[in-house]
Coordinates of N, CA and C in Angstrom, one line a residue:
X252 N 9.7 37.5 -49.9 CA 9.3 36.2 -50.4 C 9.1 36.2 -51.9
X253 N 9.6 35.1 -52.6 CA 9.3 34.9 -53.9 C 8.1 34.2 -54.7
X254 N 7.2 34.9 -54.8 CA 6.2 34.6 -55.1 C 6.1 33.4 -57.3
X255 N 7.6 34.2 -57.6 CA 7.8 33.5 -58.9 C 7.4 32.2 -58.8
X256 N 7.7 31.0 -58.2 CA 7.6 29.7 -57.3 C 6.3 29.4 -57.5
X257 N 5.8 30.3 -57.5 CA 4.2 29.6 -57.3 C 3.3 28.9 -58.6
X258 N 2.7 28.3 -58.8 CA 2.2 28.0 -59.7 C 0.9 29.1 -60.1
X259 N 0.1 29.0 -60.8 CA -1.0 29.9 -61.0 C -2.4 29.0 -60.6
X260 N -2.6 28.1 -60.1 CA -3.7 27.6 -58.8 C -3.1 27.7 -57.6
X261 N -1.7 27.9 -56.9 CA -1.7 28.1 -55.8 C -2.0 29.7 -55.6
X262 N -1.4 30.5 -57.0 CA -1.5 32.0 -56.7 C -3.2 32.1 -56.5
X263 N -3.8 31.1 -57.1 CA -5.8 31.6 -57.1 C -5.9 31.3 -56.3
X264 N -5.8 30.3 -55.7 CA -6.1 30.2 -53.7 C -5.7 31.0 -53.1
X265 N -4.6 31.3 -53.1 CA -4.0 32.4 -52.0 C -4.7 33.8 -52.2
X266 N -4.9 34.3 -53.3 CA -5.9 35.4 -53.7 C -7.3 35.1 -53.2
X267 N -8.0 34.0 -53.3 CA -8.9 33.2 -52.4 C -9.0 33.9 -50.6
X268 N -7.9 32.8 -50.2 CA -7.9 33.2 -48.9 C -7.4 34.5 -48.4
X269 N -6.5 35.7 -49.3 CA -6.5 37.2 -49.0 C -8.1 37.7 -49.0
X270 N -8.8 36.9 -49.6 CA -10.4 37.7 -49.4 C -10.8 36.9 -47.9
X271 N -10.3 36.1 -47.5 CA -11.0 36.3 -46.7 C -11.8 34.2 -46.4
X272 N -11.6 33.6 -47.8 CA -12.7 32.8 -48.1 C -12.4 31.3 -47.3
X273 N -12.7 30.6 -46.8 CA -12.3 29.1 -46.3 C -12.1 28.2 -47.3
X274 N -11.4 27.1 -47.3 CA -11.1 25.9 -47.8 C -12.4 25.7 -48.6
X275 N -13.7 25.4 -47.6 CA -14.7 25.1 -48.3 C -15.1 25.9 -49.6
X276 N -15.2 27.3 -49.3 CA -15.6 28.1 -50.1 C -14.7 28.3 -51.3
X277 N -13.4 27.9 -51.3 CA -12.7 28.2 -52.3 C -12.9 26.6 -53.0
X278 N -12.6 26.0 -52.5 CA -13.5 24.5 -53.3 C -14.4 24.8 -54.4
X279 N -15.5 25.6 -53.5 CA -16.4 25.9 -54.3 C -16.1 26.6 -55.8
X280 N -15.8 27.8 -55.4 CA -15.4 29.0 -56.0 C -14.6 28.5 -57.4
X281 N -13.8 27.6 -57.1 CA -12.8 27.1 -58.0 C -12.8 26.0 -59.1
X282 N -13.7 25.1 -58.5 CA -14.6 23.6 -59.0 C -13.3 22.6 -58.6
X283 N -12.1 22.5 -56.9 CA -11.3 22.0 -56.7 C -12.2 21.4 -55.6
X284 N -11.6 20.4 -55.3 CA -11.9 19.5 -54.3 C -11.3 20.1 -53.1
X285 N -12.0 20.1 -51.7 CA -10.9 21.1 -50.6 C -9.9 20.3 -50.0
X286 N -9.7 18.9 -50.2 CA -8.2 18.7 -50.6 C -7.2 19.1 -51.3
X287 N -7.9 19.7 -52.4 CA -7.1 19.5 -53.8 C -6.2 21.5 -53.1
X288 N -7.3 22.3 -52.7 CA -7.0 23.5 -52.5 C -6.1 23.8 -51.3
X289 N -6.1 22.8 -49.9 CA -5.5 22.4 -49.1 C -3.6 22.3 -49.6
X290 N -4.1 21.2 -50.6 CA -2.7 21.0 -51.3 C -1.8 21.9 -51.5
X291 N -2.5 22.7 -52.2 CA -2.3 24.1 -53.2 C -1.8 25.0 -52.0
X292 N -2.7 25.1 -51.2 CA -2.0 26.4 -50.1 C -1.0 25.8 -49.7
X293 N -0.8 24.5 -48.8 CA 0.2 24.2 -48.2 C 1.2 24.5 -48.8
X294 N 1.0 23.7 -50.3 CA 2.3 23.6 -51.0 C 3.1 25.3 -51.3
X295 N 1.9 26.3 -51.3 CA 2.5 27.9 -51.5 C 3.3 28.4 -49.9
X296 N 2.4 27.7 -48.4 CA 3.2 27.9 -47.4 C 4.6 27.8 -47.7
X297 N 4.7 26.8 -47.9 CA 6.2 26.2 -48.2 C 6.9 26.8 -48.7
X298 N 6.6 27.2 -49.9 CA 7.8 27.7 -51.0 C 8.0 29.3 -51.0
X299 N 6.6 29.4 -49.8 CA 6.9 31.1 -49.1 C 7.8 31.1 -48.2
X300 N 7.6 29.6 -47.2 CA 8.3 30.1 -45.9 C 7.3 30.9 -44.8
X301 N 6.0 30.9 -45.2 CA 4.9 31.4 -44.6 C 4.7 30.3 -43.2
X302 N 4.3 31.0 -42.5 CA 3.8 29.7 -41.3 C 2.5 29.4 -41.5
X303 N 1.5 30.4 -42.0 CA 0.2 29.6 -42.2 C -0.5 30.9 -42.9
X304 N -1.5 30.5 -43.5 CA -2.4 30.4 -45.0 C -2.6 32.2 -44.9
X305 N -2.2 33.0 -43.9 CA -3.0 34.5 -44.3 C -1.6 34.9 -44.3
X306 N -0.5 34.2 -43.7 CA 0.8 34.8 -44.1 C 1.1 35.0 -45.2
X307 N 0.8 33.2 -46.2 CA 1.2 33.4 -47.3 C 0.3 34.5 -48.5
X308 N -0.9 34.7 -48.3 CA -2.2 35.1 -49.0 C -1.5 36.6 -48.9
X309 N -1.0 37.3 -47.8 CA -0.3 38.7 -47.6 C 0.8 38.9 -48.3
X310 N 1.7 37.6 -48.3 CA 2.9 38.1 -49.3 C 2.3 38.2 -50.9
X311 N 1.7 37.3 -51.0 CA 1.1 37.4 -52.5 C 0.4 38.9 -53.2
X312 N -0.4 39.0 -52.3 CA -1.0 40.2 -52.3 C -0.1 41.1 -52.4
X313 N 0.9 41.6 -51.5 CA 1.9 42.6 -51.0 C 3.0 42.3 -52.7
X314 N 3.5 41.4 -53.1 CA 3.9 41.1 -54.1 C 3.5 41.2 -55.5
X315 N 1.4 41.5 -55.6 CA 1.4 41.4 -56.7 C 0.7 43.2 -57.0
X316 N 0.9 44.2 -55.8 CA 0.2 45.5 -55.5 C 1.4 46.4 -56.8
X317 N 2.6 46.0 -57.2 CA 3.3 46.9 -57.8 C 3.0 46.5 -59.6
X318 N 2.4 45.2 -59.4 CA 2.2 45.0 -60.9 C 1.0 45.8 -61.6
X319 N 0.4 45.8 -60.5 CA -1.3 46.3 -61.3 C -1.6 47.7 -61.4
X320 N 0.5 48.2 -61.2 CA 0.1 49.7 -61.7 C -1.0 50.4 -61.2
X321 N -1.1 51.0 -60.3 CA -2.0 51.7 -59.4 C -3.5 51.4 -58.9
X322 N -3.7 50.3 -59.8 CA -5.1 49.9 -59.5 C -5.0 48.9 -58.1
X323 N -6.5 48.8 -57.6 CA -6.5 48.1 -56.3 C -6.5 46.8 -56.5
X324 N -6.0 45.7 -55.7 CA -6.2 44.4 -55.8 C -7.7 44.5 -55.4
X325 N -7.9 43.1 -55.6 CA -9.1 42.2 -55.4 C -9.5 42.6 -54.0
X326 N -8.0 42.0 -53.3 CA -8.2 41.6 -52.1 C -8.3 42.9 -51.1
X327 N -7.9 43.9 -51.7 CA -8.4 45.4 -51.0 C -9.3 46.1 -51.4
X328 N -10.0 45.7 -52.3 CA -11.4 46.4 -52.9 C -12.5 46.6 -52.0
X329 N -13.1 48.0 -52.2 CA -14.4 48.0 -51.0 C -15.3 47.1 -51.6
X330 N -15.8 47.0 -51.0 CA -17.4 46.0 -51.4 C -18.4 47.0 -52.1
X331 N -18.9 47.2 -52.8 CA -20.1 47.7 -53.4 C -21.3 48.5 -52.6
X332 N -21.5 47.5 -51.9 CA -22.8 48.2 -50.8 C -22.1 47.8 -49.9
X333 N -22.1 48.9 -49.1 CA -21.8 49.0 -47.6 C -22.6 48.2 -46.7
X334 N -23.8 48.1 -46.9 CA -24.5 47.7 -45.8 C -25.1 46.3 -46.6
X335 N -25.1 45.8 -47.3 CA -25.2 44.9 -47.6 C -23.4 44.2 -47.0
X336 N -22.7 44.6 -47.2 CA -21.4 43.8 -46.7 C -21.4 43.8 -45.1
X337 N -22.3 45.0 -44.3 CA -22.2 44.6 -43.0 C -23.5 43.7 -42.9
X338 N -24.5 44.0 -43.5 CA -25.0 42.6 -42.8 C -24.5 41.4 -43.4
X339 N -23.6 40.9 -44.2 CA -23.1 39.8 -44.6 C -21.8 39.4 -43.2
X340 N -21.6 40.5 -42.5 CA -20.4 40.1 -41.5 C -21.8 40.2 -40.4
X341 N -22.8 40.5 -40.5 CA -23.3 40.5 -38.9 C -23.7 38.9 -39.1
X342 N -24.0 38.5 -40.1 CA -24.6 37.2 -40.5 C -23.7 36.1 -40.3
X343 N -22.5 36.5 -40.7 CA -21.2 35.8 -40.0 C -20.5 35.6 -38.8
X344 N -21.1 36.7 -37.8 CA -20.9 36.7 -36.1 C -22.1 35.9 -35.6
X345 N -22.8 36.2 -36.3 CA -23.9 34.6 -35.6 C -24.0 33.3 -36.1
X346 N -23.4 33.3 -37.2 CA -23.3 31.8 -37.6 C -22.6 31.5 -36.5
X347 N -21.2 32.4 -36.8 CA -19.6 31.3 -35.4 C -20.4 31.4 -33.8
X348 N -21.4 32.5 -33.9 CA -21.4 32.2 -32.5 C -22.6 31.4 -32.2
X349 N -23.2 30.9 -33.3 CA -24.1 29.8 -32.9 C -22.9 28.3 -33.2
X350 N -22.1 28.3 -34.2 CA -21.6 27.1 -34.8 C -20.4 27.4 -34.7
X351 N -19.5 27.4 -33.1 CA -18.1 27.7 -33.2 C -17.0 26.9 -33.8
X352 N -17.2 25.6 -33.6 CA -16.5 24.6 -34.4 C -16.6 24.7 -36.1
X353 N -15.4 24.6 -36.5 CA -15.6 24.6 -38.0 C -15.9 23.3 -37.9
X354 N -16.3 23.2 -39.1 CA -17.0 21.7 -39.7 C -16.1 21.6 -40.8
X355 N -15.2 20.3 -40.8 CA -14.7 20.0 -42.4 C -13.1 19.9 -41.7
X356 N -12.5 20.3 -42.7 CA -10.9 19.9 -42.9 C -10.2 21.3 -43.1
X357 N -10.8 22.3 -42.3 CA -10.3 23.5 -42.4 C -9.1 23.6 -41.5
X358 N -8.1 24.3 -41.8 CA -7.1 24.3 -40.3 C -7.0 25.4 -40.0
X359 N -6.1 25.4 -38.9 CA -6.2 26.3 -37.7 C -5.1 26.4 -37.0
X360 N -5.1 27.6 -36.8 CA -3.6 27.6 -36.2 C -4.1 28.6 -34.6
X361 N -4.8 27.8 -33.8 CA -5.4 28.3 -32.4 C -4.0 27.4 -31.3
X362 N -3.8 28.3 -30.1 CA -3.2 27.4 -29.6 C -3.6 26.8 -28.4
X363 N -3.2 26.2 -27.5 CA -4.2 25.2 -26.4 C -5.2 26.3 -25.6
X364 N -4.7 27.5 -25.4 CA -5.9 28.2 -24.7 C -6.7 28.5 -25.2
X365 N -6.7 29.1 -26.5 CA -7.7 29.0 -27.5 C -8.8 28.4 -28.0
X366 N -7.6 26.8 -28.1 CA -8.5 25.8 -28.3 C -9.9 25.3 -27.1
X367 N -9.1 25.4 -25.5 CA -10.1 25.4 -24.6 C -10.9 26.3 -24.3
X368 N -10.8 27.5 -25.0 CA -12.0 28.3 -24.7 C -13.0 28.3 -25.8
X369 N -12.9 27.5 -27.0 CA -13.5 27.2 -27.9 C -14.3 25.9 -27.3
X370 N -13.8 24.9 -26.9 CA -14.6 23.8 -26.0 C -15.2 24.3 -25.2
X371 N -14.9 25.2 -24.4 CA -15.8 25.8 -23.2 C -17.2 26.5 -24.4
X372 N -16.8 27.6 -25.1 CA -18.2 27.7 -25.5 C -18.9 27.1 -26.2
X373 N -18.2 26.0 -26.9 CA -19.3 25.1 -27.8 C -19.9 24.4 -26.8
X374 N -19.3 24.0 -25.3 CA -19.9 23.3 -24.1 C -21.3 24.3 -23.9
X375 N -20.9 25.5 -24.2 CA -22.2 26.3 -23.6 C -23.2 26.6 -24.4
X376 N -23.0 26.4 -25.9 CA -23.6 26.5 -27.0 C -24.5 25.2 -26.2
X377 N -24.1 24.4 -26.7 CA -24.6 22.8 -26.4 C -25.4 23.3 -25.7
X378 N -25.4 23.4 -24.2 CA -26.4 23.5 -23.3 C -27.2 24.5 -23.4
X379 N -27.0 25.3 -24.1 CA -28.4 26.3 -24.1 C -29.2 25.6 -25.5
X380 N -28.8 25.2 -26.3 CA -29.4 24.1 -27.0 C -30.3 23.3 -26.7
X381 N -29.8 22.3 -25.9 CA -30.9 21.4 -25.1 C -31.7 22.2 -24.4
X382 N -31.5 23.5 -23.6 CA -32.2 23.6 -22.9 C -33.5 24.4 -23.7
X383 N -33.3 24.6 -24.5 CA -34.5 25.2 -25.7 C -35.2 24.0 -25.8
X384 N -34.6 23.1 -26.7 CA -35.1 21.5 -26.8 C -35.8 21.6 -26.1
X385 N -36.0 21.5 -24.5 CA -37.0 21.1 -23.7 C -37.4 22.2 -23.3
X386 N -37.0 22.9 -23.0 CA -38.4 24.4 -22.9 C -39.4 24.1 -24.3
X387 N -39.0 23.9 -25.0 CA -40.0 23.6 -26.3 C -40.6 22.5 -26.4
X388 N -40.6 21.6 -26.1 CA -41.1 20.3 -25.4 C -41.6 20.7 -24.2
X389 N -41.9 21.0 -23.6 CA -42.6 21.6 -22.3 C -43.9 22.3 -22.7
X390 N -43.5 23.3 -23.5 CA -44.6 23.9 -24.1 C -46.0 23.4 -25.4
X391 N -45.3 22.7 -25.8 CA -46.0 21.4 -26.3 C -46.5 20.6 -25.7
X392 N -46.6 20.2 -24.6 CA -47.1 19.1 -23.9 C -48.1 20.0 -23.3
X393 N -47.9 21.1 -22.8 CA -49.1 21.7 -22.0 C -49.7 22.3 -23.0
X394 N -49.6 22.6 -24.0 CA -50.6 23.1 -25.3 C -51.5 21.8 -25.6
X395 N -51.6 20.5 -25.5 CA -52.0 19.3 -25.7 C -52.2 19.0 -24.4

């Protein structure tokens, strides 16, 4: 894949999402609108030939490991503190598994069984939800 093509904001997204980061977060990261970075990837899909956003973020990566002369990319660099980076992923396994649905204009490339077992657990998220709601309201009423 020819990464020459690319502009140098689709190459900073794609370096972006090799770490790992969402739409939202690269919005942030960047001071782009997550349309504006949406744009940017898609448009780097394309001129990769990538089918979707961690294909293309891999070629980039893979394409830019001979320039930097033996040093590590970004996007392979250990983290600093170890355990500071695991609790930042344990912190991240309970966000999705309290908030499985992304929120926003993120995409996805899940396909229908996926997608239904994502409705099944947000269905179960949901109800263990409510059912706190009112065990907690229960307990309130008989405290009064």
């Amino acid at each position: 894949m020819d990464t020459s093509q690319l502009s140098e904001s689709q190459k900073n997204c794609l370096r972006l999402v090799a770490r790992g980061m969402s739409t939202k977060e690269i919005a942030a990261e960047t001071g782009l609108s997550p349309q504006t970075v949406d744009t940017y990837v898609k448009a780097a899909m394309s001129r990769l030939g990538a089918s979707n956003r961690r294909d293309a973020a891999r070629a980039l990566t893979a394409s830019e490991l001979p320039q930097k002369s033996g040093s590590p990319s970004q996007a392979l660099a250990e983290p600093a503190n170890e355990a500071e980076s695991f609790a930042q992923a344990e912190w991240k396994a309970l966000v999705r598994l309290l908030f499985p649905i992304p929120v926003g204009g993120r995409l996805h490339d899940l396909n229908a069984a996926q997608m239904t077992l994502l409705a099944i657990r947000s269905g179960i998220t949901g109800v263990v939800l409510v059912l706190a709601i009112v065990i907690l309201f229960l307990g309130i009423l008989k405290v009064f």
